Coordinates of C-alpha atoms and ligand atoms in Angstrom, one line a residue:
M23 CA -19.4 74.6 -67.2
K24 CA -17.7 70.8 -66.4
T25 CA -19.5 68.3 -68.0
I26 CA -19.8 64.3 -66.6
N27 CA -21.2 61.6 -68.9
T28 CA -21.9 58.1 -67.2
D29 CA -24.5 55.5 -67.0
V30 CA -26.0 55.6 -63.9
A31 CA -25.5 59.3 -61.5
I32 CA -26.5 58.6 -58.0
I33 CA -27.3 61.3 -55.9
G34 CA -26.4 61.1 -52.2
A35 CA -23.4 58.5 -50.8
G36 CA -25.5 57.6 -47.8
A37 CA -26.9 54.0 -47.0
A38 CA -29.1 53.8 -50.4
G39 CA -26.7 55.5 -52.6
I40 CA -23.7 53.3 -52.0
P41 CA -25.5 50.4 -52.2
A42 CA -26.8 51.3 -55.7
A43 CA -23.4 51.9 -56.8
I44 CA -22.2 48.3 -56.2
E45 CA -25.3 47.1 -57.8
A46 CA -25.0 49.2 -61.0
G47 CA -21.1 48.8 -61.0
Q48 CA -20.7 45.4 -60.9
R49 CA -23.2 44.9 -63.6
G50 CA -21.0 46.7 -65.9
V51 CA -22.0 50.0 -66.3
K52 CA -20.3 53.2 -65.1
V53 CA -21.2 54.9 -62.2
D54 CA -20.6 58.6 -61.0
V55 CA -21.8 59.4 -57.4
F56 CA -23.0 62.8 -56.4
E57 CA -22.8 63.7 -52.6
Q58 CA -23.3 67.5 -51.3
S59 CA -21.4 67.2 -48.2
G60 CA -17.7 66.5 -48.1
K61 CA -17.8 62.9 -46.8
I62 CA -19.6 59.6 -47.4
G63 CA -21.8 57.6 -44.6
G64 CA -24.9 59.7 -44.9
S65 CA -27.2 60.9 -41.6
C66 CA -25.9 57.4 -39.8
N67 CA -23.3 55.4 -41.6
G68 CA -25.6 52.6 -41.7
G69 CA -27.2 53.0 -38.2
N70 CA -26.9 50.4 -35.6
G71 CA -28.2 47.5 -37.2
V72 CA -30.8 46.4 -40.0
F73 CA -34.5 44.6 -40.1
A74 CA -34.2 41.3 -42.1
V75 CA -36.5 38.2 -42.0
G76 CA -35.5 34.5 -42.4
T77 CA -31.5 35.2 -41.7
R78 CA -29.0 32.4 -40.6
M79 CA -28.7 34.1 -37.2
Q80 CA -32.5 33.9 -36.4
K81 CA -32.8 30.2 -37.4
E82 CA -29.8 29.6 -35.2
R83 CA -31.3 31.2 -32.3
Q84 CA -35.0 29.5 -32.9
F85 CA -36.5 32.5 -34.1
T86 CA -38.9 31.4 -36.2
Y87 CA -40.4 34.1 -38.1
T88 CA -42.1 33.8 -41.7
K89 CA -41.7 36.3 -44.4
K90 CA -45.7 35.9 -44.4
Q91 CA -46.2 36.6 -40.6
I92 CA -44.1 39.6 -41.2
F93 CA -45.8 41.0 -44.4
D94 CA -49.3 40.2 -42.7
Y95 CA -48.5 42.4 -39.6
W96 CA -46.8 44.8 -42.0
M97 CA -50.0 45.4 -43.9
N98 CA -52.3 44.9 -40.8
Y99 CA -50.2 48.0 -38.9
T100 CA -50.5 50.1 -41.8
H101 CA -54.0 49.2 -43.1
N102 CA -53.1 48.1 -46.7
Y103 CA -52.4 52.1 -47.2
V104 CA -48.6 51.1 -48.7
D105 CA -47.4 49.2 -51.8
A106 CA -47.8 45.5 -50.9
A107 CA -45.6 44.6 -53.8
L108 CA -43.0 46.8 -52.5
I109 CA -43.2 45.7 -49.2
S110 CA -43.0 42.0 -50.3
E111 CA -40.0 42.5 -52.2
F112 CA -38.1 44.4 -49.6
I113 CA -39.0 41.6 -47.0
N114 CA -38.0 38.9 -49.7
R115 CA -34.6 40.2 -50.6
S116 CA -33.9 41.4 -46.4
A117 CA -32.1 37.9 -45.3
G118 CA -30.4 37.8 -48.7
T119 CA -29.1 41.5 -48.3
V120 CA -27.6 40.3 -44.6
D121 CA -25.8 37.8 -46.0
W122 CA -24.3 40.3 -48.9
L123 CA -23.4 42.9 -46.2
E124 CA -21.6 40.3 -44.3
S125 CA -19.8 39.0 -47.6
Y126 CA -18.1 42.2 -47.3
G127 CA -17.1 42.5 -43.7
V128 CA -19.9 43.8 -41.5
E129 CA -20.1 42.3 -38.7
F130 CA -23.9 41.1 -36.8
S131 CA -23.2 40.4 -32.9
D132 CA -26.9 40.3 -31.7
L133 CA -30.4 40.3 -32.5
V134 CA -32.7 43.0 -30.8
A135 CA -36.2 43.5 -30.1
Y136 CA -37.2 47.2 -29.8
Y137 CA -39.3 46.5 -26.8
P138 CA -41.9 43.4 -25.2
G139 CA -43.6 41.8 -28.1
A140 CA -42.3 43.3 -30.7
M141 CA -39.7 41.3 -33.2
Y142 CA -36.1 39.8 -33.5
V143 CA -35.4 41.3 -36.6
W144 CA -32.9 44.3 -35.7
H145 CA -29.3 42.7 -36.4
F146 CA -27.3 44.8 -34.6
R147 CA -23.9 45.3 -35.6
R148 CA -21.0 44.4 -33.4
D149 CA -20.0 47.1 -31.2
G150 CA -16.9 49.2 -32.4
S151 CA -17.1 47.4 -35.8
P152 CA -17.0 50.0 -38.9
F153 CA -19.9 51.4 -40.2
I154 CA -21.3 49.8 -43.1
T155 CA -21.2 52.8 -45.5
D156 CA -17.4 52.7 -44.5
L157 CA -17.1 48.9 -45.5
L158 CA -19.2 49.1 -48.3
K159 CA -17.5 52.1 -50.3
P160 CA -14.4 50.5 -51.4
V161 CA -16.4 47.6 -52.5
S162 CA -18.3 50.2 -55.2
E163 CA -14.9 51.4 -56.3
E164 CA -13.7 48.4 -57.1
A165 CA -16.9 48.3 -59.2
G166 CA -15.4 51.1 -60.9
A167 CA -18.0 53.8 -59.1
V168 CA -16.5 57.6 -59.3
Y169 CA -17.2 59.7 -55.9
H170 CA -17.8 63.5 -56.7
L171 CA -18.0 65.4 -52.8
N172 CA -19.5 68.7 -52.5
T173 CA -21.1 68.3 -55.4
S174 CA -24.7 69.5 -54.8
V175 CA -27.8 68.4 -57.5
E176 CA -29.9 71.1 -58.5
H177 CA -32.1 70.1 -61.0
L178 CA -32.9 67.0 -63.0
T179 CA -33.1 67.3 -67.0
L180 CA -35.8 65.7 -68.7
K181 CA -36.0 64.7 -72.1
G182 CA -39.2 63.4 -73.7
G183 CA -40.7 62.4 -70.5
S184 CA -37.3 60.7 -69.3
C185 CA -34.4 61.9 -67.1
T186 CA -31.3 62.4 -68.9
G187 CA -28.9 63.9 -66.2
F188 CA -29.0 66.7 -63.9
T189 CA -27.5 70.1 -63.4
G190 CA -25.7 71.3 -60.0
R191 CA -22.7 72.5 -58.6
D192 CA -19.4 71.8 -56.8
E193 CA -16.6 73.9 -55.5
D194 CA -15.5 75.0 -58.5
G195 CA -19.1 76.1 -60.1
E196 CA -21.5 74.4 -62.3
V197 CA -21.9 70.7 -63.4
R198 CA -23.8 69.3 -66.1
V199 CA -24.1 65.5 -65.7
D200 CA -25.5 64.0 -68.7
A201 CA -26.6 59.9 -67.4
G202 CA -28.7 57.0 -68.8
A203 CA -30.4 56.8 -65.5
V204 CA -30.3 58.7 -62.3
I205 CA -31.1 57.2 -58.7
I206 CA -32.1 59.8 -56.0
A207 CA -30.9 58.8 -52.9
S208 CA -30.5 61.9 -50.9
G209 CA -31.9 61.0 -47.4
G210 CA -35.6 62.5 -47.1
T211 CA -36.6 66.1 -45.9
G212 CA -35.6 66.1 -42.3
K213 CA -33.0 68.3 -42.6
R214 CA -35.5 71.1 -43.6
A215 CA -37.5 72.3 -41.1
D216 CA -39.4 74.8 -43.6
F217 CA -40.1 72.0 -45.9
V218 CA -41.4 69.6 -43.3
K219 CA -43.4 72.2 -41.6
A220 CA -44.8 73.3 -45.1
Q221 CA -45.8 69.4 -45.5
T222 CA -46.9 68.3 -42.7
G223 CA -47.4 71.6 -39.9
W224 CA -44.7 70.0 -37.2
E225 CA -42.0 72.5 -36.8
L226 CA -38.7 70.6 -36.4
G227 CA -36.5 71.8 -34.0
K228 CA -39.7 73.0 -31.9
D229 CA -42.6 71.1 -31.6
I230 CA -40.3 68.1 -32.5
T231 CA -36.6 67.9 -31.2
V232 CA -33.6 66.8 -33.3
F233 CA -30.0 66.0 -33.1
P234 CA -27.9 68.6 -32.9
G235 CA -26.6 69.7 -36.1
M236 CA -29.3 67.8 -38.3
L237 CA -30.9 70.4 -39.4
Y238 CA -29.4 72.9 -42.4
D239 CA -28.9 76.5 -41.1
D240 CA -30.5 78.3 -43.8
P241 CA -32.7 76.9 -46.1
E242 CA -32.1 79.3 -49.1
K243 CA -28.6 77.8 -49.1
A244 CA -29.0 74.3 -48.0
P245 CA -28.9 71.7 -50.9
K246 CA -32.0 70.9 -52.9
L247 CA -34.1 68.2 -51.7
G248 CA -34.4 64.6 -53.6
V249 CA -38.0 64.9 -53.0
E250 CA -38.1 68.8 -54.3
L251 CA -36.0 67.5 -57.3
A252 CA -38.2 64.7 -58.2
W253 CA -41.6 66.9 -57.7
E254 CA -40.3 69.5 -60.3
A255 CA -40.0 66.3 -62.3
G256 CA -43.5 65.6 -62.5
A257 CA -43.2 62.7 -59.7
A258 CA -46.0 61.7 -57.9
H259 CA -46.3 63.1 -53.8
T260 CA -46.7 60.9 -51.0
A261 CA -47.2 61.9 -47.3
L262 CA -44.2 62.6 -45.4
M263 CA -43.8 60.2 -41.9
I264 CA -41.8 62.0 -39.2
D265 CA -39.8 59.3 -38.0
S266 CA -40.1 59.7 -33.9
F267 CA -40.4 58.4 -30.6
A268 CA -40.5 59.8 -26.8
S269 CA -36.6 60.9 -25.8
I270 CA -35.4 63.1 -23.3
P271 CA -34.1 65.7 -25.3
D272 CA -30.4 66.4 -26.3
P273 CA -28.0 66.0 -24.8
N274 CA -29.6 63.0 -22.4
F275 CA -30.8 60.9 -25.7
G276 CA -30.0 57.1 -25.6
P277 CA -31.2 53.9 -26.2
G278 CA -35.3 54.1 -26.1
G279 CA -34.7 57.6 -25.6
V280 CA -32.9 57.4 -22.3
P281 CA -29.3 57.6 -21.4
A282 CA -28.2 54.1 -21.1
Q283 CA -27.7 54.5 -17.4
L284 CA -31.0 55.6 -16.4
P285 CA -33.4 52.9 -18.2
W286 CA -35.6 53.8 -15.1
F287 CA -36.9 56.6 -17.2
R288 CA -39.0 54.5 -19.1
Q289 CA -40.8 51.9 -16.8
P290 CA -44.5 51.2 -17.0
Q291 CA -44.5 51.6 -13.2
N292 CA -43.5 55.1 -13.4
I293 CA -46.1 57.7 -13.6
C294 CA -46.5 60.0 -16.7
V295 CA -48.0 63.3 -16.8
N296 CA -48.5 66.6 -19.0
I297 CA -47.5 70.0 -18.1
K298 CA -50.3 70.6 -16.1
G299 CA -49.8 67.9 -14.1
E300 CA -52.1 65.3 -15.3
R301 CA -51.8 61.6 -16.8
F302 CA -53.0 61.6 -20.3
I303 CA -51.9 57.8 -21.2
S304 CA -51.1 54.6 -19.5
E305 CA -47.1 54.4 -18.6
A306 CA -47.0 51.1 -20.4
E307 CA -47.1 52.9 -23.9
M308 CA -43.9 53.7 -23.2
K309 CA -42.3 50.2 -24.9
N310 CA -43.5 51.6 -28.3
G311 CA -41.4 55.1 -28.1
A312 CA -43.0 55.9 -31.6
F313 CA -46.5 55.6 -29.9
M314 CA -45.6 57.8 -26.5
G315 CA -43.9 60.3 -28.7
N316 CA -47.0 60.8 -30.7
A317 CA -49.0 60.9 -27.4
I318 CA -46.9 63.2 -26.1
S319 CA -46.8 65.8 -29.0
I320 CA -50.6 66.4 -28.8
Q321 CA -49.9 67.8 -25.2
K322 CA -49.8 71.5 -24.2
D323 CA -45.5 72.1 -25.1
S324 CA -45.4 68.9 -27.0
T325 CA -44.1 67.9 -23.3
A326 CA -44.5 65.1 -20.8
F327 CA -42.8 64.1 -17.3
M328 CA -41.6 60.5 -16.3
I329 CA -41.8 60.3 -12.7
F330 CA -40.8 57.6 -9.9
D331 CA -40.0 57.3 -6.0
Q332 CA -36.7 55.7 -4.3
A333 CA -38.6 52.7 -3.6
A334 CA -39.1 52.0 -7.6
R335 CA -35.6 53.0 -8.3
D336 CA -34.5 50.0 -5.4
R337 CA -37.1 47.8 -7.1
Y338 CA -35.6 48.6 -10.5
E339 CA -32.2 47.8 -9.0
Q340 CA -33.2 44.9 -6.8
V341 CA -36.0 43.1 -8.7
G342 CA -35.2 44.1 -12.6
M343 CA -37.3 46.5 -15.0
D344 CA -40.1 45.5 -17.3
Y345 CA -38.5 47.0 -20.8
V346 CA -35.1 46.1 -21.4
M347 CA -33.7 47.1 -24.5
G348 CA -31.7 43.8 -25.5
N349 CA -28.0 44.2 -25.6
V350 CA -28.3 48.0 -26.5
H351 CA -25.4 49.7 -24.5
F352 CA -23.9 52.8 -26.4
M353 CA -22.9 54.6 -23.8
D354 CA -20.2 55.2 -21.8
D355 CA -19.3 53.5 -18.3
L356 CA -20.6 56.4 -15.8
N357 CA -22.8 54.9 -13.0
P358 CA -26.3 56.3 -12.8
D359 CA -25.7 58.6 -10.0
E360 CA -22.7 59.7 -11.8
Y361 CA -24.3 60.3 -15.0
L362 CA -27.2 62.1 -12.9
K363 CA -24.5 64.6 -11.1
M364 CA -22.8 65.1 -14.3
N365 CA -26.1 65.7 -15.9
W366 CA -27.0 68.5 -12.7
E367 CA -23.5 69.8 -13.0
R368 CA -23.7 70.6 -16.8
G369 CA -26.6 72.9 -16.0
N370 CA -29.0 70.7 -17.4
R371 CA -32.5 70.5 -15.9
D372 CA -34.3 67.7 -17.9
I373 CA -33.8 65.3 -15.7
I374 CA -33.7 66.0 -11.7
V375 CA -34.5 64.4 -8.2
A376 CA -36.4 66.3 -5.8
D377 CA -37.6 65.3 -2.3
T378 CA -41.2 66.1 -2.7
L379 CA -43.7 66.5 -5.0
E380 CA -44.1 70.7 -4.6
E381 CA -40.4 70.9 -5.3
L382 CA -40.3 68.6 -8.3
C383 CA -43.3 71.2 -9.6
E384 CA -41.1 73.8 -9.2
E385 CA -38.2 72.8 -10.7
M386 CA -39.7 71.4 -13.8
G387 CA -42.3 73.6 -14.3
I388 CA -45.3 71.5 -13.9
D389 CA -48.7 72.5 -12.8
R390 CA -49.3 71.8 -8.8
T391 CA -52.1 69.5 -10.4
L392 CA -49.4 67.1 -10.1
V393 CA -49.7 66.3 -6.5
T394 CA -53.6 65.5 -6.8
T395 CA -53.0 63.3 -9.5
V396 CA -50.2 61.3 -7.8
D397 CA -52.7 61.0 -5.0
E398 CA -55.8 60.0 -6.8
Y399 CA -53.2 57.7 -8.8
N400 CA -52.3 55.9 -5.4
R401 CA -55.8 56.2 -4.2
A402 CA -57.2 54.1 -6.8
I403 CA -54.3 51.8 -6.4
E404 CA -54.8 51.2 -2.9
A405 CA -58.7 50.9 -3.3
H406 CA -59.1 48.9 -6.0
G407 CA -56.0 47.4 -7.2
S408 CA -56.6 48.9 -10.6
D409 CA -56.3 51.9 -13.1
P410 CA -59.8 53.3 -14.0
V411 CA -58.8 56.1 -16.3
F412 CA -56.1 54.2 -18.3
F413 CA -56.9 50.6 -17.4
K414 CA -52.7 50.3 -16.8
E415 CA -52.3 46.7 -16.3
N416 CA -52.2 45.5 -13.1
E417 CA -48.7 44.6 -12.2
Y418 CA -47.4 47.8 -13.4
L419 CA -49.7 49.6 -10.8
I420 CA -47.3 50.5 -7.6
P421 CA -48.1 54.0 -5.6
I422 CA -45.7 56.2 -5.7
K423 CA -45.3 58.1 -2.5
G424 CA -41.2 59.4 -2.3
P425 CA -39.6 60.8 -0.2
T426 CA -37.4 60.9 -3.1
Y427 CA -38.4 61.8 -6.6
Y428 CA -36.8 61.5 -10.3
C429 CA -38.0 62.9 -13.1
A430 CA -37.2 63.7 -16.8
K431 CA -38.8 65.4 -19.4
F432 CA -40.2 64.2 -22.4
R433 CA -40.1 65.4 -26.1
R434 CA -41.3 63.9 -28.9
H435 CA -37.8 63.6 -31.0
T436 CA -36.9 62.6 -34.6
Y437 CA -34.3 60.6 -36.2
G438 CA -35.3 61.6 -40.0
V439 CA -38.3 62.4 -42.0
M440 CA -39.2 60.2 -44.8
G441 CA -41.5 59.4 -48.1
G442 CA -42.3 62.5 -50.6
L443 CA -41.6 60.2 -53.4
K444 CA -43.6 57.2 -54.8
I445 CA -41.7 54.1 -56.5
N446 CA -42.7 50.6 -57.2
R447 CA -41.4 47.5 -56.2
R448 CA -38.5 48.0 -59.2
A449 CA -37.5 51.4 -57.6
E450 CA -38.9 53.3 -60.5
V451 CA -40.3 56.7 -59.7
V452 CA -44.0 57.3 -60.7
G453 CA -45.4 60.4 -61.6
V454 CA -48.6 61.9 -60.8
D455 CA -49.8 60.2 -64.1
G456 CA -49.6 57.0 -62.4
D457 CA -47.1 56.1 -65.0
T458 CA -42.9 55.7 -64.2
I459 CA -40.6 58.3 -65.4
P460 CA -38.1 56.3 -67.9
G461 CA -34.7 56.8 -66.1
L462 CA -35.3 58.1 -62.7
Y463 CA -34.9 55.7 -59.9
A464 CA -35.2 56.8 -56.1
A465 CA -34.4 55.0 -52.8
G466 CA -33.9 55.2 -48.8
N467 CA -35.7 57.5 -46.9
D468 CA -36.6 59.8 -49.9
A469 CA -38.9 56.9 -51.2
N470 CA -39.8 55.3 -47.7
S471 CA -43.3 56.2 -47.9
I472 CA -43.9 52.2 -46.4
Y473 CA -45.3 53.3 -42.7
G474 CA -47.9 54.7 -42.6
D475 CA -48.2 57.6 -40.0
T476 CA -46.0 56.2 -37.4
Y477 CA -42.2 54.3 -37.6
L478 CA -42.8 50.4 -37.1
F479 CA -40.8 49.8 -34.2
A480 CA -42.1 46.8 -33.7
L481 CA -39.6 45.6 -36.9
S482 CA -36.8 47.6 -36.0
G483 CA -33.9 48.4 -38.0
N484 CA -36.4 48.9 -41.0
T485 CA -35.4 52.5 -42.2
S486 CA -31.8 51.3 -42.8
S487 CA -32.5 48.0 -44.3
F488 CA -35.1 49.7 -46.8
A489 CA -32.2 52.2 -47.8
I490 CA -30.1 49.5 -48.4
N491 CA -32.4 47.2 -49.8
T492 CA -33.8 49.6 -52.0
G493 CA -30.7 51.1 -53.1
R494 CA -29.6 47.6 -54.2
I495 CA -32.8 47.7 -56.4
A496 CA -32.1 50.7 -57.9
G497 CA -28.7 49.9 -58.8
E498 CA -29.7 46.7 -60.3
K499 CA -32.9 48.0 -62.2
A500 CA -31.3 51.3 -63.5
S501 CA -28.3 49.3 -64.9
E502 CA -30.6 46.7 -66.6
F503 CA -32.4 49.8 -68.4
I504 CA -28.9 51.2 -69.6
S505 CA -28.6 48.0 -71.0
I506 CA -31.7 47.4 -72.8
R507 CA -31.3 51.1 -74.1
N508 CA -28.0 49.9 -75.2
H509 CA -29.2 47.3 -77.1
I510 CA -31.9 48.8 -78.7
Ligands
FAD13 C1 -29.1 58.6 -35.1 C2 -29.4 57.8 -35.8 C3 -29.2 56.3 -35.7 C4 -29.8 55.5 -36.4 N1 -29.8 54.2 -36.2 C5 -30.9 53.4 -37.3 C6 -30.8 52.0 -37.1 O1 -30.0 51.4 -36.1 N2 -31.6 51.0 -37.9 C7 -32.2 51.7 -38.9 O2 -32.5 50.8 -39.6 N3 -32.2 53.3 -39.6 C8 -31.3 53.9 -38.4 N4 -31.4 55.2 -38.6 C9 -31.8 55.7 -39.8 C10 -30.8 55.5 -41.1 O3 -29.6 56.0 -40.6 C11 -31.5 56.2 -42.0 O4 -32.6 55.4 -42.6 C12 -30.4 55.8 -43.3 O5 -29.4 56.5 -43.4 C13 -31.2 56.2 -45.1 O6 -30.2 56.3 -45.9 P1 -30.5 57.2 -47.2 O7 -29.3 56.8 -48.5 O8 -32.1 57.2 -47.5 O9 -29.9 58.7 -46.6 P2 -28.6 59.1 -45.9 O10 -27.8 57.9 -45.5 O11 -28.9 60.3 -44.8 O12 -28.0 59.5 -47.2 C14 -27.8 60.7 -47.9 C15 -27.0 61.3 -48.7 O13 -27.8 62.4 -49.7 C16 -27.0 63.4 -49.6 N5 -27.7 64.5 -50.1 C17 -28.5 64.8 -49.9 N6 -29.1 66.1 -50.4 C18 -28.6 66.1 -52.0 C19 -28.4 67.1 -53.0 N7 -28.8 67.7 -53.2 N8 -26.9 66.8 -53.8 C20 -26.5 65.2 -53.5 N9 -26.4 64.9 -51.9 C21 -27.2 64.9 -51.5 C22 -26.7 63.7 -47.9 O14 -25.6 64.7 -47.5 C23 -26.6 62.4 -47.5 O15 -25.0 62.0 -47.8 C24 -30.8 56.2 -37.7 C25 -30.8 57.7 -37.8 C26 -29.9 58.1 -37.1 C27 -30.2 59.6 -37.2

């Protein structure tokens, strides 16, 4: 069996693990990073952008959000059901982390708010600029970190209640790692549909759609989840949170859940129905995809349909749309009609154009009740100028009469599944007895229990930001733990 001796052993080379390696390495301790796959970067190489409050970019653009304002918003959103000290630590460090990332070459070009009323806290990476994790890995190597790819961690080692390393497996066989401290940064539980189903009742890939290749094919052969490793070692459990939002399923995924060419499908002037042809919520809710995704998930077949007519398309093109997503434009250059044609030709029927509502029902498998629903909706608007059922704002109420109808099928779609481990503001893993497990730290999605039941889109960019910030905290605190131990 191969044996490796190190000070800080990090499980996972993603958005949390690599910053942890930098912080620990720069404090002079020996660092080894173990990654089950053959590449670094994790689920999204650091994502499109990061949340922060009080940055230079915000000040230059006259966004005057205060840390208190964001903190109060966060605690209110979660009904104080999350660790306030951890949220505070995260918020307090967030602006410094943007400076830190910039100092290593990360380029931020825009501030984006996810929807009208959301905050401009999402610092967007310049289009085409290198991934955050690709820029940070060499920095960690300069600080001495050694990467072990294709090395999967299987069991943590405990001695006298402290974590002292782990055992795992690389391409040549078993590996034993003896470490002063271990940081779990393995990216959450969203690759294991069986685990998420057992914990939450939701089946990824069925009730909730996923990105292609996101799920491990065979749970039996899949790498151990960081959460499983820690639970076996006595860590306290926290509820899992499925980071999800309303989206047209792949291959039509795009900004705000729709292809970049077809932002019309997420506008509040549309009508939205379930498969029974009935409205089930105000279409204005579409602005916050996470909330809309929740509403869709409790409909029959966890499915909904957004419909608008040619007159609405003409308005969107000539007058403009209500929901526009900042500078989010990461798709190719096709125009809308070319996109619709291409999608049809590749055999996808999640987006269709129909001459009549009856034809639309036939194509999409929606109950013909839709015809009555649209008729009642139109009549209510024409008679009272209001929506007596879901109280949609009057400015969004325009009858939908055809002749041409556009329709897209929406599901609840996930970016990943978070939480499971409880950490404190020092990124120390908390045990079932409420005390920390000495030598064991966690960061990123595994430890991300800061939203309650639904992702906080009002403060976008916060998952990767949480990963980077808690990774930095874990690296710093684990190295301090080693230094203190070495001086005793
Ligand atoms: C398409 C997409 C877009 C996104 N965009 C954004 C965005 O714009 N802003 C934002 O804030 N967030 C975004 N996210 C979320 C963000 O990418 C994650 O929050 C972030 O990557 C989490 O970091 P992590 O280090 O916890 O996990 P990861 O970055 O996924 O890294 C975990 C690593 O651990 C490895 N690993 C797992 N198990 C083991 C094991 N047993 N042994 C060894 N290694 C193991 C994995 O292979 C992986 O490389 C996006 C996610 C997706 C999928």
